[in-house]
Coordinates of C-alpha atoms in Angstrom, one line a residue:
Chain A
M436 CA -59.0 123.7 110.1
K437 CA -58.2 122.2 113.4
N438 CA -60.8 122.1 116.3
F439 CA -61.0 125.3 118.4
K440 CA -63.9 124.4 120.5
G441 CA -64.1 122.8 124.0
K442 CA -63.1 123.3 127.7
V443 CA -60.6 125.9 128.8
L444 CA -57.6 125.4 131.1
F445 CA -56.5 128.5 133.0
L446 CA -52.8 128.8 133.9
N447 CA -52.4 131.8 136.1
R448 CA -48.8 132.7 135.6
S449 CA -46.6 134.7 133.2
D450 CA -43.3 133.5 131.5
I451 CA -44.3 129.8 131.4
N452 CA -41.4 128.4 129.4
T453 CA -41.1 125.6 126.9
D454 CA -39.0 123.5 129.3
E455 CA -42.0 123.6 131.6
I456 CA -44.4 122.6 128.8
I457 CA -42.3 119.6 127.8
P458 CA -38.9 119.0 129.5
A459 CA -35.8 118.5 127.4
K460 CA -35.4 114.8 128.5
Y461 CA -38.4 114.0 126.3
L462 CA -36.9 115.6 123.2
T463 CA -35.4 112.3 122.3
E464 CA -38.9 111.1 121.2
I465 CA -39.4 111.2 117.5
T466 CA -43.2 111.0 117.5
K467 CA -45.6 113.7 118.7
E468 CA -47.9 111.2 120.4
A469 CA -45.1 110.0 122.7
L470 CA -45.1 113.4 124.4
K471 CA -48.6 113.2 125.6
P472 CA -48.2 111.9 129.2
F473 CA -45.3 114.3 130.0
T474 CA -47.1 117.6 128.9
L475 CA -46.7 120.4 131.6
E476 CA -45.2 117.9 134.0
D477 CA -42.6 120.5 135.3
L478 CA -45.0 123.5 135.3
K479 CA -44.2 125.5 138.4
L480 CA -47.7 126.5 139.4
D481 CA -49.2 125.2 142.7
T482 CA -52.8 125.2 141.6
F483 CA -52.1 122.9 138.6
N484 CA -51.9 119.2 138.6
P485 CA -51.0 117.8 135.1
K486 CA -52.5 114.4 135.9
T487 CA -56.0 115.7 136.6
D488 CA -56.3 119.2 135.0
L489 CA -55.1 118.7 131.4
S490 CA -57.5 116.0 130.3
G491 CA -60.4 117.0 128.1
K492 CA -59.3 120.6 127.6
A493 CA -59.2 122.3 124.1
A494 CA -57.7 125.8 124.9
I495 CA -55.4 127.5 127.4
I496 CA -55.9 131.0 128.8
T497 CA -52.8 132.4 130.4
R498 CA -50.9 135.5 131.2
A499 CA -47.8 137.1 129.4
N500 CA -44.8 135.7 127.6
F501 CA -46.2 132.1 127.2
G502 CA -43.8 129.8 125.5
C503 CA -40.6 131.7 126.3
G504 CA -37.2 129.8 126.2
S505 CA -36.3 127.0 123.9
S506 CA -37.5 126.8 120.3
R507 CA -38.7 123.3 120.6
E508 CA -41.8 122.8 118.6
H509 CA -42.4 119.8 120.9
A510 CA -44.2 122.3 123.1
P511 CA -47.1 123.0 120.6
W512 CA -47.0 119.3 119.7
A513 CA -47.4 118.3 123.3
L514 CA -50.4 120.6 123.5
E515 CA -51.9 119.3 120.3
V516 CA -51.7 115.7 121.2
N517 CA -53.6 116.5 124.3
G518 CA -56.4 118.2 122.2
I519 CA -55.3 121.7 122.9
N520 CA -55.1 123.7 119.6
A521 CA -55.4 127.2 121.0
V522 CA -53.7 129.4 123.6
I523 CA -54.9 132.8 124.6
A524 CA -52.4 135.1 126.3
E525 CA -51.3 138.7 126.8
N526 CA -48.3 137.9 124.5
F527 CA -46.1 135.0 123.4
A528 CA -42.5 134.4 122.8
R529 CA -41.9 134.8 119.1
I530 CA -40.8 131.4 118.3
F531 CA -43.5 129.6 120.2
R532 CA -46.2 131.8 118.5
Q533 CA -44.8 131.1 115.1
N534 CA -44.6 127.4 115.8
M535 CA -48.3 127.4 116.8
Y536 CA -49.4 129.1 113.5
N537 CA -46.9 126.9 111.6
C538 CA -48.8 123.9 112.9
G539 CA -52.2 125.5 112.1
M540 CA -52.8 126.2 115.7
L541 CA -53.9 129.4 117.3
A542 CA -51.8 131.7 119.6
I543 CA -54.2 134.6 120.3
E544 CA -53.0 137.8 121.9
L545 CA -55.4 140.0 124.0
P546 CA -54.7 143.2 125.8
K547 CA -53.8 142.8 129.5
D548 CA -57.2 144.1 130.8
K549 CA -59.1 141.6 128.7
I550 CA -56.9 138.8 130.1
E551 CA -57.4 140.1 133.6
Y552 CA -61.2 140.2 133.0
L553 CA -61.3 136.6 131.7
F554 CA -59.3 135.4 134.7
G555 CA -61.6 137.3 137.1
K556 CA -64.8 136.1 135.6
Y557 CA -64.1 132.5 134.5
S558 CA -60.9 131.1 136.2
G559 CA -61.8 128.3 138.6
K560 CA -65.2 127.7 136.9
E561 CA -66.1 125.1 134.3
T562 CA -65.6 127.2 131.2
E563 CA -66.0 126.4 127.4
I564 CA -64.8 128.3 124.4
D565 CA -65.7 128.3 120.7
I566 CA -63.2 130.2 118.5
D567 CA -64.2 131.5 115.0
V568 CA -61.0 132.4 113.1
N569 CA -62.9 134.0 110.2
S570 CA -64.7 136.5 112.2
G571 CA -61.8 137.0 114.7
S572 CA -63.9 136.3 117.8
F573 CA -64.7 133.6 120.3
I574 CA -67.8 132.8 122.4
I575 CA -66.9 132.0 126.0
T576 CA -69.5 130.2 128.1
S577 CA -69.8 129.3 131.8
G578 CA -72.8 128.4 134.0
G579 CA -75.2 128.9 131.0
A580 CA -74.2 132.5 130.2
S581 CA -72.1 133.3 127.2
E582 CA -70.4 136.4 125.7
K583 CA -68.5 137.1 122.6
I584 CA -65.0 138.6 122.7
S585 CA -63.1 139.7 119.5
F586 CA -59.4 139.5 118.8
E587 CA -57.0 140.5 116.1
I588 CA -55.3 138.1 113.9
D589 CA -53.0 139.1 111.0
G590 CA -53.5 137.9 107.5
F591 CA -50.5 135.6 107.4
S592 CA -51.4 133.8 110.6
K593 CA -55.0 133.3 109.4
A594 CA -53.7 131.9 106.1
L595 CA -51.5 129.4 108.1
V596 CA -54.5 128.3 110.2
E597 CA -56.5 127.9 107.0
A598 CA -53.7 125.9 105.3
E599 CA -53.3 123.8 108.5
G600 CA -49.7 124.9 108.6
W601 CA -46.7 126.4 106.9
V602 CA -45.4 123.3 105.1
G603 CA -48.6 123.1 103.1
Y604 CA -48.7 126.8 102.5
A605 CA -45.0 127.2 101.5
D606 CA -45.0 124.1 99.2
K607 CA -47.8 125.6 97.1
K608 CA -46.2 129.1 97.0
Y609 CA -42.4 128.7 96.9
Chain B
M428 CA -34.9 157.7 106.3
G429 CA -32.1 155.5 107.3
K430 CA -32.4 151.8 108.2
T431 CA -31.3 149.6 111.0
L432 CA -28.9 146.7 110.4
A433 CA -31.8 144.2 110.6
E434 CA -33.9 146.2 108.2
K435 CA -31.0 146.4 105.6
I436 CA -30.7 142.5 105.9
F437 CA -34.5 142.0 105.5
D438 CA -34.7 144.4 102.5
S439 CA -31.9 142.6 100.7
H440 CA -33.3 139.1 101.2
I441 CA -37.0 139.4 100.2
A442 CA -38.5 136.2 98.7
D443 CA -42.0 137.4 99.1
K444 CA -44.2 139.7 101.1
P445 CA -47.5 137.8 101.3
F446 CA -49.1 140.2 103.7
E447 CA -48.5 143.6 105.1
G448 CA -45.5 143.4 107.5
T449 CA -44.8 139.7 106.8
Y450 CA -41.6 139.0 105.0
V451 CA -40.5 135.7 103.6
L452 CA -36.7 135.9 103.5
K453 CA -34.2 134.0 101.4
L454 CA -31.8 132.2 103.6
D455 CA -28.0 132.2 103.3
A456 CA -27.6 129.2 105.7
V457 CA -29.8 126.7 107.4
F458 CA -28.2 125.1 110.5
C459 CA -29.4 121.7 111.8
H460 CA -28.8 119.6 114.9
E461 CA -30.1 116.2 115.9
I462 CA -32.8 117.2 118.4
T463 CA -35.1 119.3 116.1
T464 CA -34.1 118.1 112.7
P465 CA -35.0 114.4 112.6
I466 CA -38.7 115.1 113.0
A467 CA -38.5 117.6 110.0
I468 CA -36.6 114.9 108.0
N469 CA -39.2 112.3 108.8
D470 CA -42.0 114.6 107.9
L471 CA -40.5 115.5 104.6
V472 CA -40.0 111.8 103.8
S473 CA -43.6 111.0 104.7
R474 CA -44.9 113.8 102.5
G475 CA -42.8 112.5 99.6
M476 CA -40.8 115.7 99.6
D477 CA -37.4 114.4 100.9
R478 CA -35.3 117.2 99.2
V479 CA -33.0 120.0 100.2
F480 CA -32.9 123.5 98.7
D481 CA -29.1 123.7 98.5
P482 CA -26.8 121.1 100.2
S483 CA -23.9 123.7 100.3
K484 CA -26.1 126.0 102.5
I485 CA -27.1 123.4 105.0
K486 CA -24.8 122.8 107.9
A487 CA -25.5 119.9 110.3
V488 CA -24.1 118.7 113.6
I489 CA -24.9 116.1 116.3
D490 CA -24.2 118.1 119.5
H491 CA -27.0 117.9 122.1
V492 CA -26.4 114.2 123.1
T493 CA -23.1 112.9 121.8
P494 CA -21.8 110.1 121.7
A495 CA -25.4 108.8 121.9
K496 CA -26.4 107.8 125.4
D497 CA -29.2 105.3 124.5
S498 CA -31.1 103.8 121.7
K499 CA -33.3 106.9 121.2
T500 CA -30.5 109.3 120.8
A501 CA -28.6 106.8 118.7
E502 CA -31.6 106.8 116.3
Q503 CA -31.7 110.6 116.1
G504 CA -28.0 110.6 115.1
K505 CA -28.7 107.9 112.6
I506 CA -31.5 109.8 110.9
M507 CA -29.2 112.9 110.6
R508 CA -26.3 110.9 109.4
E509 CA -28.2 109.1 106.6
W510 CA -29.9 112.2 105.6
A511 CA -26.7 114.2 105.3
R512 CA -25.2 111.4 103.1
R513 CA -28.1 111.0 100.8
H514 CA -28.3 114.7 100.1
N515 CA -24.6 115.2 99.8
I516 CA -24.5 117.7 102.8
K517 CA -20.7 118.0 103.0
D518 CA -20.6 120.1 106.2
F519 CA -21.9 117.4 108.6
F520 CA -20.1 117.1 111.9
D521 CA -20.3 113.7 113.7
V522 CA -18.4 112.3 116.7
G523 CA -14.8 113.4 116.7
K524 CA -15.6 116.4 114.6
N525 CA -18.6 117.7 116.4
G526 CA -19.2 120.4 118.9
V527 CA -21.7 122.9 120.3
C528 CA -23.4 124.2 117.1
H529 CA -23.1 128.0 118.0
A530 CA -19.5 127.6 118.8
L531 CA -18.7 125.2 115.9
F532 CA -20.5 126.9 113.0
P533 CA -18.8 130.4 113.5
E534 CA -15.5 128.7 114.0
Q535 CA -15.9 126.9 110.6
G536 CA -16.5 130.3 108.9
F537 CA -20.2 129.7 108.1
V538 CA -21.4 133.0 109.3
R539 CA -20.9 136.3 107.5
P540 CA -22.0 139.9 108.0
G541 CA -25.4 140.5 106.3
Y542 CA -26.4 136.7 106.3
T543 CA -29.9 135.4 107.1
I544 CA -29.6 132.2 109.1
I545 CA -32.1 129.9 110.8
M546 CA -31.8 126.9 113.1
G547 CA -34.1 124.8 115.1
D548 CA -32.4 126.2 118.3
S549 CA -33.3 129.3 120.2
H550 CA -29.7 130.3 120.8
T551 CA -29.1 130.9 117.1
C552 CA -29.3 134.5 117.9
T553 CA -25.5 134.0 118.9
H554 CA -24.5 134.5 115.2
G555 CA -25.7 138.1 115.2
A556 CA -22.4 138.8 116.7
F557 CA -21.0 138.9 113.1
G558 CA -23.6 141.4 112.0
A559 CA -26.0 138.7 110.7
F560 CA -29.7 138.2 111.2
A561 CA -29.8 134.8 112.9
A562 CA -32.9 133.5 114.5
G563 CA -34.0 130.4 116.3
V564 CA -37.0 128.7 114.8
G565 CA -39.1 125.6 115.4
T566 CA -39.1 122.3 113.5
T567 CA -41.7 123.4 110.8
D568 CA -39.8 126.6 109.9
L569 CA -36.6 124.5 109.8
E570 CA -38.4 122.0 107.5
V571 CA -39.5 124.7 105.1
G572 CA -36.0 126.2 105.3
I573 CA -34.4 122.9 104.3
L574 CA -36.9 122.4 101.5
K575 CA -37.3 125.9 100.1
G576 CA -34.5 128.0 101.6
V577 CA -37.0 130.5 102.9
C578 CA -38.4 131.6 106.3
S579 CA -41.2 134.1 107.3
F580 CA -40.6 136.9 109.9
K581 CA -42.4 140.0 110.8
Y582 CA -40.5 143.2 109.7
P583 CA -38.2 143.8 112.6
S584 CA -38.0 146.7 115.0
T585 CA -34.8 147.1 116.9
I586 CA -33.9 148.1 120.5
K587 CA -30.4 149.7 120.5
F588 CA -28.3 149.2 123.6
V589 CA -25.4 151.4 124.0
L590 CA -23.0 149.9 126.5
K591 CA -20.7 152.7 127.7
G592 CA -17.6 152.9 129.9
K593 CA -15.1 150.1 130.5
L594 CA -15.7 146.7 132.2
Q595 CA -13.7 146.3 135.4
K596 CA -11.1 143.6 135.6
G597 CA -12.9 140.3 136.4
V598 CA -16.1 141.5 134.8
Y599 CA -17.1 140.0 131.4
A600 CA -19.6 139.8 128.6
K601 CA -21.7 137.3 130.7
D602 CA -22.0 139.8 133.5
A603 CA -23.0 142.5 131.1
I604 CA -25.7 140.5 129.3
L605 CA -27.2 139.2 132.7
Y606 CA -27.3 142.8 133.8
V607 CA -29.1 144.0 130.6
I608 CA -31.6 141.1 130.9
S609 CA -32.3 142.0 134.6
Q610 CA -33.1 145.6 133.6
I611 CA -35.5 144.9 130.7
G612 CA -36.9 141.5 131.9
V613 CA -37.5 138.1 130.1
N614 CA -40.2 139.7 128.0
G615 CA -38.4 143.0 127.4
A616 CA -37.3 142.5 123.8
T617 CA -39.9 140.0 122.6
D618 CA -40.2 140.3 118.8
K619 CA -37.4 142.8 118.8
V620 CA -33.8 142.7 117.5
M621 CA -31.4 143.6 120.2
E622 CA -28.6 145.7 118.8
F623 CA -25.4 145.9 121.0
T624 CA -23.2 148.9 120.5
G625 CA -20.9 151.2 122.4
E626 CA -17.2 151.2 123.6
I627 CA -17.7 148.1 125.7
V628 CA -18.9 146.1 122.7
D629 CA -16.1 147.7 120.5
E630 CA -13.5 146.4 123.0
M631 CA -15.0 142.9 123.2
S632 CA -13.5 139.9 121.3
M633 CA -15.7 138.0 118.8
E634 CA -16.1 135.3 121.5
S635 CA -17.4 137.9 124.0
R636 CA -19.8 139.3 121.4
M637 CA -21.1 135.8 120.9
T638 CA -21.7 135.5 124.6
L639 CA -23.6 138.8 124.5
C640 CA -25.8 137.9 121.5
N641 CA -26.3 134.4 122.7
M642 CA -28.5 135.5 125.5
A643 CA -30.7 137.9 123.6
I644 CA -33.4 135.2 123.5
E645 CA -33.4 135.2 127.3
A646 CA -35.0 138.7 127.0
G647 CA -37.3 137.5 124.2
G648 CA -35.1 139.0 121.4
T649 CA -35.5 137.6 117.9
S650 CA -31.7 138.2 117.3
G651 CA -28.9 139.9 119.0
V652 CA -26.6 141.8 116.6
C653 CA -23.3 143.7 116.7
Y654 CA -21.8 145.7 113.9
P655 CA -18.9 144.1 111.9
D656 CA -15.6 145.8 112.5
M657 CA -11.8 144.8 112.1
K658 CA -12.3 142.1 114.9
T659 CA -14.9 140.5 112.7
V660 CA -12.7 140.6 109.7
E661 CA -9.7 139.2 111.6
Y662 CA -11.9 136.3 112.9
L663 CA -13.2 135.6 109.4
W664 CA -9.9 136.2 107.5
P665 CA -8.9 132.5 107.0
F666 CA -12.3 132.0 105.2
I667 CA -12.6 135.2 103.3
Q668 CA -9.0 136.0 102.2
K669 CA -9.6 134.6 98.8
D670 CA -12.5 137.0 98.3
F671 CA -10.7 140.3 99.2
K672 CA -7.4 141.9 98.4
S673 CA -6.8 143.1 101.9
K674 CA -8.5 143.2 105.3
E675 CA -9.3 146.9 104.7
D676 CA -11.2 145.9 101.6
A677 CA -13.1 143.3 103.6
L678 CA -13.9 145.9 106.3
A679 CA -15.0 148.4 103.7
E680 CA -17.5 145.8 102.2
Y681 CA -18.8 144.5 105.6
S682 CA -19.1 148.1 107.0
K683 CA -22.4 148.5 105.1
W684 CA -23.9 146.1 107.7
K685 CA -24.6 148.6 110.4
S686 CA -27.5 150.8 111.3
D687 CA -27.6 154.3 109.6
S688 CA -27.2 157.3 111.9
D689 CA -30.8 158.4 111.1
A690 CA -32.3 154.8 111.5
K691 CA -35.5 154.5 113.5
F692 CA -35.2 152.5 116.7
E693 CA -38.0 151.2 118.9
K694 CA -35.9 152.4 121.8
V695 CA -32.3 153.5 122.5
I696 CA -31.1 152.4 126.0
E697 CA -27.8 153.4 127.4
Y698 CA -26.0 151.8 130.3
D699 CA -22.7 152.9 131.7
L700 CA -21.2 149.5 132.9
S701 CA -18.0 151.0 134.4
K702 CA -19.0 150.0 137.9
L703 CA -20.7 146.7 136.9
E704 CA -19.8 143.8 139.2
P705 CA -19.8 140.1 138.4
M706 CA -23.4 138.9 138.3
A707 CA -25.3 135.7 138.9
T708 CA -28.9 134.5 138.7
F709 CA -31.2 133.4 141.5
G710 CA -34.7 131.9 141.1
N711 CA -35.9 130.4 137.9
K712 CA -35.9 133.2 135.3
P713 CA -32.8 134.7 133.6
D714 CA -33.9 138.2 134.6
Q715 CA -33.6 137.3 138.4
V716 CA -30.0 138.7 138.7
K717 CA -28.0 139.8 141.7
T718 CA -24.3 140.6 142.2
V719 CA -22.1 137.6 143.0
K720 CA -21.3 139.5 146.3
E721 CA -25.0 139.5 147.2
M722 CA -25.1 135.7 146.4
E723 CA -21.9 135.0 148.3
G724 CA -22.0 131.8 150.4
T725 CA -24.7 130.1 148.4
K726 CA -23.8 126.4 148.5
V727 CA -23.5 124.5 145.2
D728 CA -23.2 120.8 144.3
Q729 CA -21.9 121.0 140.8
I730 CA -19.9 123.4 138.6
Y731 CA -20.4 123.4 134.9
I732 CA -18.2 125.3 132.5
G733 CA -19.2 125.0 128.9
S734 CA -22.1 125.6 126.4
C735 CA -22.8 127.9 123.5
T736 CA -22.6 130.8 126.0
N737 CA -19.3 130.2 127.6
G738 CA -17.5 127.2 126.3
R739 CA -15.0 128.9 124.0
I740 CA -11.2 129.1 124.4
E741 CA -11.3 132.6 126.0
D742 CA -13.7 131.2 128.7
L743 CA -11.5 128.2 129.4
R744 CA -8.4 130.5 129.6
I745 CA -10.1 132.7 132.2
A746 CA -11.4 129.8 134.3
A747 CA -7.9 128.0 134.2
D748 CA -6.2 131.2 135.2
I749 CA -8.2 131.1 138.4
L750 CA -8.1 127.3 138.9
K751 CA -4.3 127.0 138.3
G752 CA -2.6 125.7 141.5
N753 CA -5.9 125.2 143.3
T754 CA -8.2 122.2 143.8
I755 CA -12.0 122.4 143.8
S756 CA -13.9 121.9 147.1
P757 CA -14.4 118.4 148.2
N758 CA -18.1 119.2 148.4
V759 CA -18.5 119.9 144.7
R760 CA -18.0 118.1 141.4
G761 CA -16.7 120.1 138.4
I762 CA -17.5 119.5 134.8
V763 CA -15.8 121.4 131.9
S764 CA -16.9 120.7 128.2
P765 CA -14.8 122.6 125.7
A766 CA -17.3 123.6 123.1
T767 CA -15.7 122.3 119.9
P768 CA -12.8 119.8 119.0
K769 CA -10.7 122.8 118.0
I770 CA -11.2 124.5 121.4
F771 CA -10.5 121.1 123.0
K772 CA -7.2 120.8 121.2
Q773 CA -6.2 124.4 121.8
A774 CA -6.9 123.9 125.5
M775 CA -4.9 120.7 125.5
D776 CA -2.0 122.4 123.7
E777 CA -2.1 125.4 126.1
G778 CA -2.1 123.1 129.2
I779 CA -5.5 124.2 130.2
L780 CA -7.0 120.8 130.2
S781 CA -4.2 119.8 132.7
V782 CA -5.2 122.6 134.9
F783 CA -8.8 121.6 135.0
H784 CA -7.8 118.0 135.6
D785 CA -5.4 118.8 138.4
A786 CA -8.0 121.0 140.0
G787 CA -10.4 118.0 140.1
F788 CA -12.6 118.7 137.1
V789 CA -13.7 116.1 134.7
V790 CA -13.1 117.2 131.1
T791 CA -15.9 115.9 128.8
N792 CA -16.1 115.9 125.0
P793 CA -17.8 118.9 123.4
T794 CA -21.6 118.6 123.8
C795 CA -24.6 120.6 124.9
G796 CA -25.8 117.8 127.2
A797 CA -25.7 119.2 130.7
C798 CA -27.0 122.6 129.9
L799 CA -30.5 121.3 129.3
G800 CA -30.4 118.2 131.5
M801 CA -30.0 115.7 128.7
S802 CA -26.6 114.1 129.5
N803 CA -23.1 114.6 130.9
G804 CA -24.0 116.2 134.2
V805 CA -27.7 116.0 135.0
L806 CA -28.7 117.3 138.5
A807 CA -30.6 115.3 141.0
E808 CA -33.6 116.7 142.9
G809 CA -32.7 119.5 145.2
E810 CA -29.1 119.9 143.8
V811 CA -27.6 123.2 142.8
C812 CA -25.3 124.0 139.9
A813 CA -23.2 127.1 139.3
S814 CA -23.2 127.2 135.5
T815 CA -21.8 129.2 132.7
T816 CA -24.9 128.3 130.5
N817 CA -27.9 130.5 129.7
R818 CA -31.0 129.2 131.4
N819 CA -31.9 128.9 135.0
F820 CA -35.4 127.5 134.3
Y821 CA -36.8 125.2 137.0
G822 CA -35.6 121.7 136.2
R823 CA -33.5 122.9 133.3
M824 CA -30.4 120.8 134.2
G825 CA -32.4 118.1 135.8
K826 CA -35.8 117.7 137.5
G827 CA -35.9 119.5 140.8
G828 CA -32.4 121.0 140.3
T829 CA -31.5 124.7 140.6
V830 CA -29.2 126.6 138.3
H831 CA -27.2 129.8 139.0
L832 CA -25.9 131.4 135.8
M833 CA -22.6 133.2 136.0
S834 CA -19.3 133.9 134.1
P835 CA -16.6 131.3 133.8
A836 CA -14.5 133.3 136.3
S837 CA -17.2 133.3 139.0
A838 CA -17.8 129.6 138.3
A839 CA -14.2 128.7 138.7
A840 CA -13.9 130.6 142.0
T841 CA -17.2 129.0 143.1
A842 CA -15.7 125.6 142.4
I843 CA -12.7 126.2 144.6
A844 CA -14.8 127.7 147.4
G845 CA -17.8 125.3 147.2
Y846 CA -20.1 128.2 147.4
I847 CA -20.8 131.2 145.2
T848 CA -18.0 133.7 145.4
N849 CA -16.1 136.3 143.4
S850 CA -13.0 135.4 141.5
K851 CA -9.7 136.7 142.6
L852 CA -9.6 138.6 139.4
F853 CA -12.3 140.9 140.6
A854 CA -11.0 143.5 143.0
G855 CA -13.8 146.0 142.5
K856 CA -15.8 147.4 145.4

């Protein structure tokens, strides 16, 4: 399994699209690593600076409809090469969510009130997360205090995370 | 209990149900282009699995940047070309034969009612216009599709849209879909199939239905679908006449691909669009929509007519009808990209390309380039484009640029005026 433990980046906006995560002009790259310096460079969010805020993060917590728009898997890859293997949101665009699980990454959906709670309590503070896929929960920590929050993950998505992606899973099975 | 169209397609294509609600479907076609496929090909090669499940079911095109603009895009094309050759993929479309995938593949007869289709492109939902389940996927799903001919989906729930009334003159499928998206929002159909029905859809040509289904993804929809009818049969007839004795026989066969009267829908939403006006987007999301009248006077720098949404012959005819005898404003530049070589040739034979030329447009070869800011019409910082494409995301057509989505008629009228305005074809109040 990939690493799901580390610092959290809060992106306080809904409908962040895949053009914002990685602009189309970089889709001519044919390695994932090449996307690293351009990740989130067109994100329309005043409080975010891609040059300083992305480094050292392992997970994103954001609002609704994250990853809408283009089907480009370059969006999860751009996050992955920056060390981010998990995104937690109210919901995701279907293709983006599937792309995340297909790469063995996590796209965790939480109810709106829980997302609101996480933003209210942790946004703007140095926050760490440790996600346990097996138990369907994560420990979130800030300023020495921790709490455990559970989430739902369907059997197929869990199997893809365990298999580190759909190619490995499908090759064995089909 | 009856079934929806999407449920019928799912139930007839099951390869596996590994978990409750997860369906692995057998695919009738896998479409490929040069932006999302080369990484899949390279990954298959590196895993020692450079195979294809069925070369006759794989259709491939170079369309996003063509002819290549630099060494990187040349390399993407080369990877596609060599892969198509070594796997004997006969339906591969290169420079001279290539066009925008979602216009080209239907035109080639590759889409049929009841089909399951994936492509590494979000606008694959376009092909649902034929009564198919067609969905955009990422590179990994594409890779497994190429290798095994399967793809996983959750069992679909469907929102049925009933578009009632009659569109006014000068109002088109593009205006209708912009209106629908503005009503339900960019997250309004996430994980759902959007089924388009009603007398407005019945009246629409296949080209217009493709425009409608094309933008389902802008509301989050997995696929847009329309029911097959005689228009579907007529469109497909050159490709299916060997399979059926008559068009009526074909229609009888294809008619099974519609939702049952007692099917269970997530929601049924009715809109009477009789008074709908031409629409355009503002802001950076496709659900930010106003009437063209409300947007009247908004200055633009570039007009773009083309793309998988509105680059078909019907679109070019409408735009040419408005442009004929006029020249575009000296303050704007106009770009038109007929979506396929066949459309290009038709437009040439009908004198449409001359109309565009005489009006001051540049006519480019078929390509997706400008729509996503990759080539052939990229905006500069602060510039504004009136565009017949499908996304007005921030920076979509070039960093710092703004896009206003609209119909070809509104785009042509805007080109003449130099600012957003209604076409002369629209007389509605």
